[in-house]
Short mmCIF file of C-alpha atoms in Angstrom, two decimals:
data_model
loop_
_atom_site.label_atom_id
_atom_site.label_comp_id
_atom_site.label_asym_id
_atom_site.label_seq_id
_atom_site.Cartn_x
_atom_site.Cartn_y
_atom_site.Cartn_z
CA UNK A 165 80.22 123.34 101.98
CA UNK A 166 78.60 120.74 104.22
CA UNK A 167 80.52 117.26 104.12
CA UNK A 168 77.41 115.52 102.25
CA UNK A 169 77.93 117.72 99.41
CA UNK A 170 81.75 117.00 99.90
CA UNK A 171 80.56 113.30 99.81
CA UNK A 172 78.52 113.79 96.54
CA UNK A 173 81.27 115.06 94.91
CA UNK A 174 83.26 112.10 95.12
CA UNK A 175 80.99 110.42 94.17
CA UNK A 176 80.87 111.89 91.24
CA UNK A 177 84.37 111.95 90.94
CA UNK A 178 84.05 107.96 91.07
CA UNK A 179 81.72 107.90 88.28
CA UNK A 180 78.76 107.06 90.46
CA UNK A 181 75.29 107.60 88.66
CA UNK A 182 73.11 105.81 91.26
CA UNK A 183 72.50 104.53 94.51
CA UNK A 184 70.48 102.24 95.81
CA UNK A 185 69.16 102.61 99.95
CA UNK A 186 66.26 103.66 102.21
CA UNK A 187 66.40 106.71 103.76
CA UNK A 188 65.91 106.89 107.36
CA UNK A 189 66.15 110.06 110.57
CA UNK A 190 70.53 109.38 110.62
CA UNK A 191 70.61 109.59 106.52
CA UNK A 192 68.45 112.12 105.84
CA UNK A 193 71.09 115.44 105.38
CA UNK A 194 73.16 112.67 102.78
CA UNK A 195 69.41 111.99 101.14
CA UNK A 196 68.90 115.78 100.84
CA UNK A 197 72.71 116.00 99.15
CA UNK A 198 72.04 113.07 97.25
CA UNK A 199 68.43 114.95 95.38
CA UNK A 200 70.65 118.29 95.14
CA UNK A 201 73.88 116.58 93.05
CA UNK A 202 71.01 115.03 90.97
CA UNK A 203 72.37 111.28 91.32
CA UNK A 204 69.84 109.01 90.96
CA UNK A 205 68.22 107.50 94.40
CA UNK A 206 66.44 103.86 93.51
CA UNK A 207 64.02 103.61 95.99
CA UNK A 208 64.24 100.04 97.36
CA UNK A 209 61.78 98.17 99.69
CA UNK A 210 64.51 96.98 102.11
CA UNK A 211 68.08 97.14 103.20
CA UNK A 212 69.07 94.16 102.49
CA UNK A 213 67.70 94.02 98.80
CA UNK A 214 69.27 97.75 98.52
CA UNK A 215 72.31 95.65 98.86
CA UNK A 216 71.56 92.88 96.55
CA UNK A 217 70.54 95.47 94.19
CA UNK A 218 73.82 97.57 94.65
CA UNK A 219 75.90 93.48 93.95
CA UNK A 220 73.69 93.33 90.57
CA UNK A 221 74.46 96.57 89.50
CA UNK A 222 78.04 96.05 90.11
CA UNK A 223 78.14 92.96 87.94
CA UNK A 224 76.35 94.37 85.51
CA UNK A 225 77.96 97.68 84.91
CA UNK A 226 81.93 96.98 86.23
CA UNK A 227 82.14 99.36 88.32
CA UNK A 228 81.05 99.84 92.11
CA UNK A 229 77.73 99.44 93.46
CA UNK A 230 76.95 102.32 96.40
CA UNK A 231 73.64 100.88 98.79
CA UNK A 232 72.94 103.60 101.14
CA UNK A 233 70.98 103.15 104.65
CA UNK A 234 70.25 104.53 107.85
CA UNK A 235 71.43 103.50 111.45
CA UNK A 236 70.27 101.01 113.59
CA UNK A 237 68.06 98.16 111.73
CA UNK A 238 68.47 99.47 108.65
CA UNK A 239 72.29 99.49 109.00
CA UNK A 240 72.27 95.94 110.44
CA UNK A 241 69.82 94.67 107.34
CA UNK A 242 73.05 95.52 104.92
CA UNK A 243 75.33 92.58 107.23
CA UNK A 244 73.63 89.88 104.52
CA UNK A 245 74.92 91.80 101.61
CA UNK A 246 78.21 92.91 102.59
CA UNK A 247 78.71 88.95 103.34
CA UNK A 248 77.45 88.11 100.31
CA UNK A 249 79.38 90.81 98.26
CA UNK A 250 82.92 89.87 100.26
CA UNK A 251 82.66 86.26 99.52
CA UNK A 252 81.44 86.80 95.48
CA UNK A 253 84.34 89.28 95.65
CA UNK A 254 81.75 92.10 94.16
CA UNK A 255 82.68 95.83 95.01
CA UNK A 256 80.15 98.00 96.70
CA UNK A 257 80.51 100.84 98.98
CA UNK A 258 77.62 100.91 101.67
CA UNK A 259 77.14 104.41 103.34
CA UNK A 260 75.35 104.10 107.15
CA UNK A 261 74.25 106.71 108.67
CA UNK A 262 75.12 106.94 112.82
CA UNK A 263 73.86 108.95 115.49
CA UNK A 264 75.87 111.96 116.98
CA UNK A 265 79.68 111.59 117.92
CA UNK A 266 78.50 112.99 121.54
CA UNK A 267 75.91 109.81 122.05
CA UNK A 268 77.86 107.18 120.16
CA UNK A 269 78.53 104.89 123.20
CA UNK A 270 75.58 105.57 124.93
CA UNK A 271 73.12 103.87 123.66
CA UNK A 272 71.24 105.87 121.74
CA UNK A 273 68.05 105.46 119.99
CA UNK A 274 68.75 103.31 116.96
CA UNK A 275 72.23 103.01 117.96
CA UNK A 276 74.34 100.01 116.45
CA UNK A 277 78.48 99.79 116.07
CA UNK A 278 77.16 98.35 112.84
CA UNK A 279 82.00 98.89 112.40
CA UNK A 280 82.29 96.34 115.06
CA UNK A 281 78.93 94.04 113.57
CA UNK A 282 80.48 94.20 109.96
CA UNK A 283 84.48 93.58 111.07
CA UNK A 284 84.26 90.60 109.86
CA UNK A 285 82.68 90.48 106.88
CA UNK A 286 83.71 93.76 105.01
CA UNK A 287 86.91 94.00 102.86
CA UNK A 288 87.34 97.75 105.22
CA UNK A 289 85.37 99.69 107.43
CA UNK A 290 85.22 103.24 108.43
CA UNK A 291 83.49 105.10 111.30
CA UNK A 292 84.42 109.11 110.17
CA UNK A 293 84.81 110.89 113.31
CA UNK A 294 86.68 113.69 112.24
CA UNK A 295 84.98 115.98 108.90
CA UNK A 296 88.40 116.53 108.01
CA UNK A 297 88.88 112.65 106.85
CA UNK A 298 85.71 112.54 104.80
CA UNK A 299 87.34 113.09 101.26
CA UNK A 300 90.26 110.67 102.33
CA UNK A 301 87.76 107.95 103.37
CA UNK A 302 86.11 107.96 100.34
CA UNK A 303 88.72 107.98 97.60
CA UNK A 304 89.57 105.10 100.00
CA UNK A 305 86.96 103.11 100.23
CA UNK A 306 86.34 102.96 96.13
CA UNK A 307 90.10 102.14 95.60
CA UNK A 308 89.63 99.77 98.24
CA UNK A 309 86.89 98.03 97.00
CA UNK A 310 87.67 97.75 93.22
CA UNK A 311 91.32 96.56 93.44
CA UNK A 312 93.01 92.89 94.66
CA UNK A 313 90.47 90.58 95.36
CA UNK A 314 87.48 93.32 95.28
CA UNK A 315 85.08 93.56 97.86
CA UNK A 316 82.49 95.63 99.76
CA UNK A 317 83.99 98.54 102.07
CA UNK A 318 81.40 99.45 104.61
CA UNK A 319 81.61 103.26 106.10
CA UNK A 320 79.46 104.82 108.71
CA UNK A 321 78.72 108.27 108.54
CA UNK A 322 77.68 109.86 112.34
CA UNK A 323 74.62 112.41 111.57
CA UNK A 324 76.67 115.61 112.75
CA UNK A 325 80.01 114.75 111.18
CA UNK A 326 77.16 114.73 107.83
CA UNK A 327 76.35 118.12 108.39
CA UNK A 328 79.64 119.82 109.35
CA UNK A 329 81.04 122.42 107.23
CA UNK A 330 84.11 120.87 105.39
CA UNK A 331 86.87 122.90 102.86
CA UNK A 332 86.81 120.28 100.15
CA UNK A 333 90.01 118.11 98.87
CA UNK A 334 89.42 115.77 96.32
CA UNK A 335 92.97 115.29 95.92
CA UNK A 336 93.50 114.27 99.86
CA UNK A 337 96.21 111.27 99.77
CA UNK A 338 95.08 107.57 100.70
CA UNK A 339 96.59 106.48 104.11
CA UNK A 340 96.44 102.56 103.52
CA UNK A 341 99.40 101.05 105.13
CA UNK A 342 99.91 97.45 103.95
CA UNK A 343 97.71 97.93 101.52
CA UNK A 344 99.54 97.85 97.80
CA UNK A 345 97.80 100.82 96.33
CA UNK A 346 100.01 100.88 93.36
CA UNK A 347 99.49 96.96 91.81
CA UNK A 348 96.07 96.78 90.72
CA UNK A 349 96.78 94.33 87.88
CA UNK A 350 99.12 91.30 87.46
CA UNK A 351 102.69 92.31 87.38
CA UNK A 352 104.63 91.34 83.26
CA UNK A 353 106.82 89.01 85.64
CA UNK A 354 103.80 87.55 86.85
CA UNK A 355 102.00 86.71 84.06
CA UNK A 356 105.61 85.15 82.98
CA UNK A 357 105.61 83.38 85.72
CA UNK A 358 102.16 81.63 84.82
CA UNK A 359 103.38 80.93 81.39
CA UNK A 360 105.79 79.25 82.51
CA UNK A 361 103.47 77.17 84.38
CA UNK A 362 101.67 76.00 81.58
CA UNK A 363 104.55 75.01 79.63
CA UNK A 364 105.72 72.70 82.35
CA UNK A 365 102.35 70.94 82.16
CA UNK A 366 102.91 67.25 80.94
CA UNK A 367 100.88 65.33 78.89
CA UNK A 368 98.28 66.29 77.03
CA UNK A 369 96.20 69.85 77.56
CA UNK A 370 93.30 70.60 76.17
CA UNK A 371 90.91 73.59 76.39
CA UNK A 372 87.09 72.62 76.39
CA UNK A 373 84.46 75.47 75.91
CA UNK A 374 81.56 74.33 77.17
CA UNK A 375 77.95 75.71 76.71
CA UNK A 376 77.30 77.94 80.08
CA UNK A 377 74.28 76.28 80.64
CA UNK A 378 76.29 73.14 81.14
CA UNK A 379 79.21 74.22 83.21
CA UNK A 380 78.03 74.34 86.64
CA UNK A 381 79.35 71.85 88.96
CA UNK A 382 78.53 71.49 92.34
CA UNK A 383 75.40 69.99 94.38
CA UNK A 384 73.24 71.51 91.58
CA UNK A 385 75.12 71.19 88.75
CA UNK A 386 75.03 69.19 85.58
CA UNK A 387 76.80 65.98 85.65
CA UNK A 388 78.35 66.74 82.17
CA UNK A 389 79.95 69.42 84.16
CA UNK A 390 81.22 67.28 86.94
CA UNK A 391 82.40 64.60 84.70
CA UNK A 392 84.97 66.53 82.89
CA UNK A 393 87.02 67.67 86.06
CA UNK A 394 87.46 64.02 86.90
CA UNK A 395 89.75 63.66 83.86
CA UNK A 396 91.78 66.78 84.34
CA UNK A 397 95.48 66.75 85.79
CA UNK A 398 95.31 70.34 86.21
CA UNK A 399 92.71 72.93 86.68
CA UNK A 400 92.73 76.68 86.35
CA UNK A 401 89.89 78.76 88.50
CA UNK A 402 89.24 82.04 88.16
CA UNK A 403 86.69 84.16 90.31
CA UNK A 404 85.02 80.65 91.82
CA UNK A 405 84.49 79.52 95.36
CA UNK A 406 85.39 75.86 96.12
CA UNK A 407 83.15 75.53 99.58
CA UNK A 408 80.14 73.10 97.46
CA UNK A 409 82.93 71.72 94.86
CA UNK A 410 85.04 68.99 95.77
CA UNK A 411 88.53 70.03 97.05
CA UNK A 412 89.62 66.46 96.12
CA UNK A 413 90.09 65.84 92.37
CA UNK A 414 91.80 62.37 91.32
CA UNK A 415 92.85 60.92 88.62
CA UNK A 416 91.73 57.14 87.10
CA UNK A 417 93.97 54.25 86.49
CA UNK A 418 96.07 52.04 89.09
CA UNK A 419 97.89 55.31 90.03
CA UNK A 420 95.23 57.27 91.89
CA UNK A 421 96.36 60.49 93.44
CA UNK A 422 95.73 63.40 94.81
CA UNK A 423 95.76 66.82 92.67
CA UNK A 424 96.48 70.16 95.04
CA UNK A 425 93.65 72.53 94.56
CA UNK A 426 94.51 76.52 95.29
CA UNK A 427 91.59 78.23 96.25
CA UNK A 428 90.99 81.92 95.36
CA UNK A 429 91.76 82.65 99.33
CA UNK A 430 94.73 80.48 99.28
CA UNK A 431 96.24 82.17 96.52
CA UNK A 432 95.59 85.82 98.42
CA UNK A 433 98.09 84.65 101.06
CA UNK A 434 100.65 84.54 98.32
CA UNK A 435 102.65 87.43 96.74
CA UNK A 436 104.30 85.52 93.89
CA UNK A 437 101.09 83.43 93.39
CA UNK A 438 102.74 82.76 89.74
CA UNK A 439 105.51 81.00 91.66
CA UNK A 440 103.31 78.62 93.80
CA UNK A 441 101.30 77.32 90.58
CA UNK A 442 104.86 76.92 88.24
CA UNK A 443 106.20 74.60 91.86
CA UNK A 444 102.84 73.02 91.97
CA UNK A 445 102.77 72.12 88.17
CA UNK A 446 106.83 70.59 88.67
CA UNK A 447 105.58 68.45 91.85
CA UNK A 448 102.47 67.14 89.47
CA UNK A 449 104.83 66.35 86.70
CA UNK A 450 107.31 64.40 89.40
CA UNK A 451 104.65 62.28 90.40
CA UNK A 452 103.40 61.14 87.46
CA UNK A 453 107.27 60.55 86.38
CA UNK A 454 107.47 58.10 89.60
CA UNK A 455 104.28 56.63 88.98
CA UNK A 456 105.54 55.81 85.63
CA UNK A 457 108.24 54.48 86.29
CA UNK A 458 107.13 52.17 88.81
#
C-alpha cells in the first residue's frame, strides 16, 4: 500500500468526508489517493480561500476541516488561514505537499520550509520524513487539533515519502510528550471548582440573553452591547478574543476600580483555571467589602 492510501484511510478513520485544496506537481500522488478513496475534493480557486473554506466547514459541521495544497506558493498561501484558524481556535488539518527528502535543503524548485514559515502560527507541525510515522502523524494531528484550546495542525508531506510503500497501522500510539492526551473535557473537580466561583459572587447576578444581533461589542459593535459590560462586576467569556475589547472594565460610583479580566490565553497558562477564577471572585468580593466600609 502506498502511504497516500495509508493517509486516506485515516482519514476516513477521522470521519473526514471532504477536503478542500488545489492540487499542484508535490500533491498530485495524495490527489490521485484522494479520487480513489472517493472523498470528496472541493475544487477551490486559491489556497488561502481553501483554508477559509476548510475554518467554515469546521464551524459548521464540529468536526475538523482538512485544506489540502501543494509546495511552494501554494503552501505559503495557507500561512493566512492557519493564523486565522489558531487565533479563532478552529481545528483544521492542512496537508502540504514537499519536494523529495534528497533535495529538501537545496533549494529546489518550489521549495519552501513552509514547518519553519508556519512555527509560529500552527497549534503543531509535522515534516514526515520517515513512511513509517505517517499513521502516527495523523491520528496526531486530528487529536491535536480538536482537543484543549483547538487549533490548526499543519503537516508537510515530501513527494517521495507520498509514494513509498507503507504496512498500514491505524492503531500506531500518539507520541505527544507534554501534551495531556487523556483530558479533553473539564475535569468533575473542575467544574466544582467554577461553581464554587459563582457562589462566592456578591451582590446581585443576573443573566441577560440578549438578541445576537445586539451582542457584539467592540469597534463595530452595538452600543447596547457595550453598555451592559460597564455595569457588570464580573464577566464570564467563553471562546472570545479580547485584542478590540477593552481589557479595562470599571465600575460607577465614588469607588471606581479596576475588574481583572482573564483572557482565553491567560487561562491556557493555568492548570487549575477553576482555582484562579474562585481567588479572583474572593479578591473582587474583598474590595468591595473595603470600599464599603470606608
Amino acid at each position: 500500500m502506498r502511504a497516500v492510501d495509508g493517509i486516506m484511510e485515516c482519514l476516513k478513520a477521522e470521519g473526514v468526508d471532504a477536503v478542500f485544496g488545489i492540487p499542484g506537481g508535490a500533491s498530485i500522488p495524495t490527489y490521485d489517493a484522494l479520487y480513489d478513496a472517493g472523498i470528496r475534493n472541493i475544487l477551490c480557486r486559491h489556497e488561502q480561500g481553501a483554508g477559509h473554506a476548510a475554518e467554515g466547514y469546521a464551524k459548521v459541521s464540529g468536526k475538523p476541516g482538512v485544506a489540502l495544497a501543494t509546495s511552494g506558493p501554494g503552501a505559503t498561501n495557507l500561512v493566512t488561514t492557519l493564523a486565522d484558524a489558531k487565533l479563532d481556535s478552529i481545528p483544521i488539518v492542512a496537508i502540504t505537499g514537499q519536494v523529495g527528502t534528497p533535495v529538501i535543503g537545496t533549494d529546489a524548485f518550489q521549495e519552501t520550509p513552509i514547518v519553519e514559515v508556519c512555527r509560529t502560527v500552527t497549534k503543531h507541525h509535522y515534516l514526515v520524513t520517515d513512511v513509517k510515522d505517517v499513521a502516527r502523524v495523523f491520528r496526531e494531528a486530528f487529536h491535536v487539533a480538536t482537543t484543549g484550546r483547538k487549533g490548526p495542525v499543519l503537516i508537510d508531506m515530501p513527494k517521495d515519502v507520498q509514494q513509498a510503500q507503507i504496512v498500514p497501522d491505524y492503531d500506531a500510539p500518539m507520541n505527544l510528550p507534554g501534551y495531556k492526551v487523556n483530558h479533553r473535557r473539564a475535569r468533575p473537580e473542575q467544574i466544582k471548582q467554577v461553581a464554587l466561583a459563582y457562589s462566592l459572587m456578591s451582590n446581585f447576578t443576573a443573566f441577560l440573553a440578549v438578541d445576537s444581533s445586539r451582542r457584539t461589542e467592540g469597534d463595530q459593535g452595538e452600543p447596547f452591547a457595550r453598555l451592559l459590560p460597564e455595569h457588570a462586576l464580573l464577566r464570564l467569556r467563553s471562546g472570545e478574543q479580547l485584542s478590540r475589547i477593552s481589557k479595562r472594565n470599571t465600575c460607577g460610583g465614588a469607588d471606581q476600580h479596576r475588574l481583572a479580566a482573564l483572557s482565553r490565553s491567560s487561562l491556557t497558562r493555568f492548570q487549575d483555571a477553576g482555582k484562579l477564577l474562585a481567588e479572583s471572585c474572593l479578591s473582587e468580593r474583598g474590595s468591595h467589602s473595603s470600599s464599603a466600609g470606608r
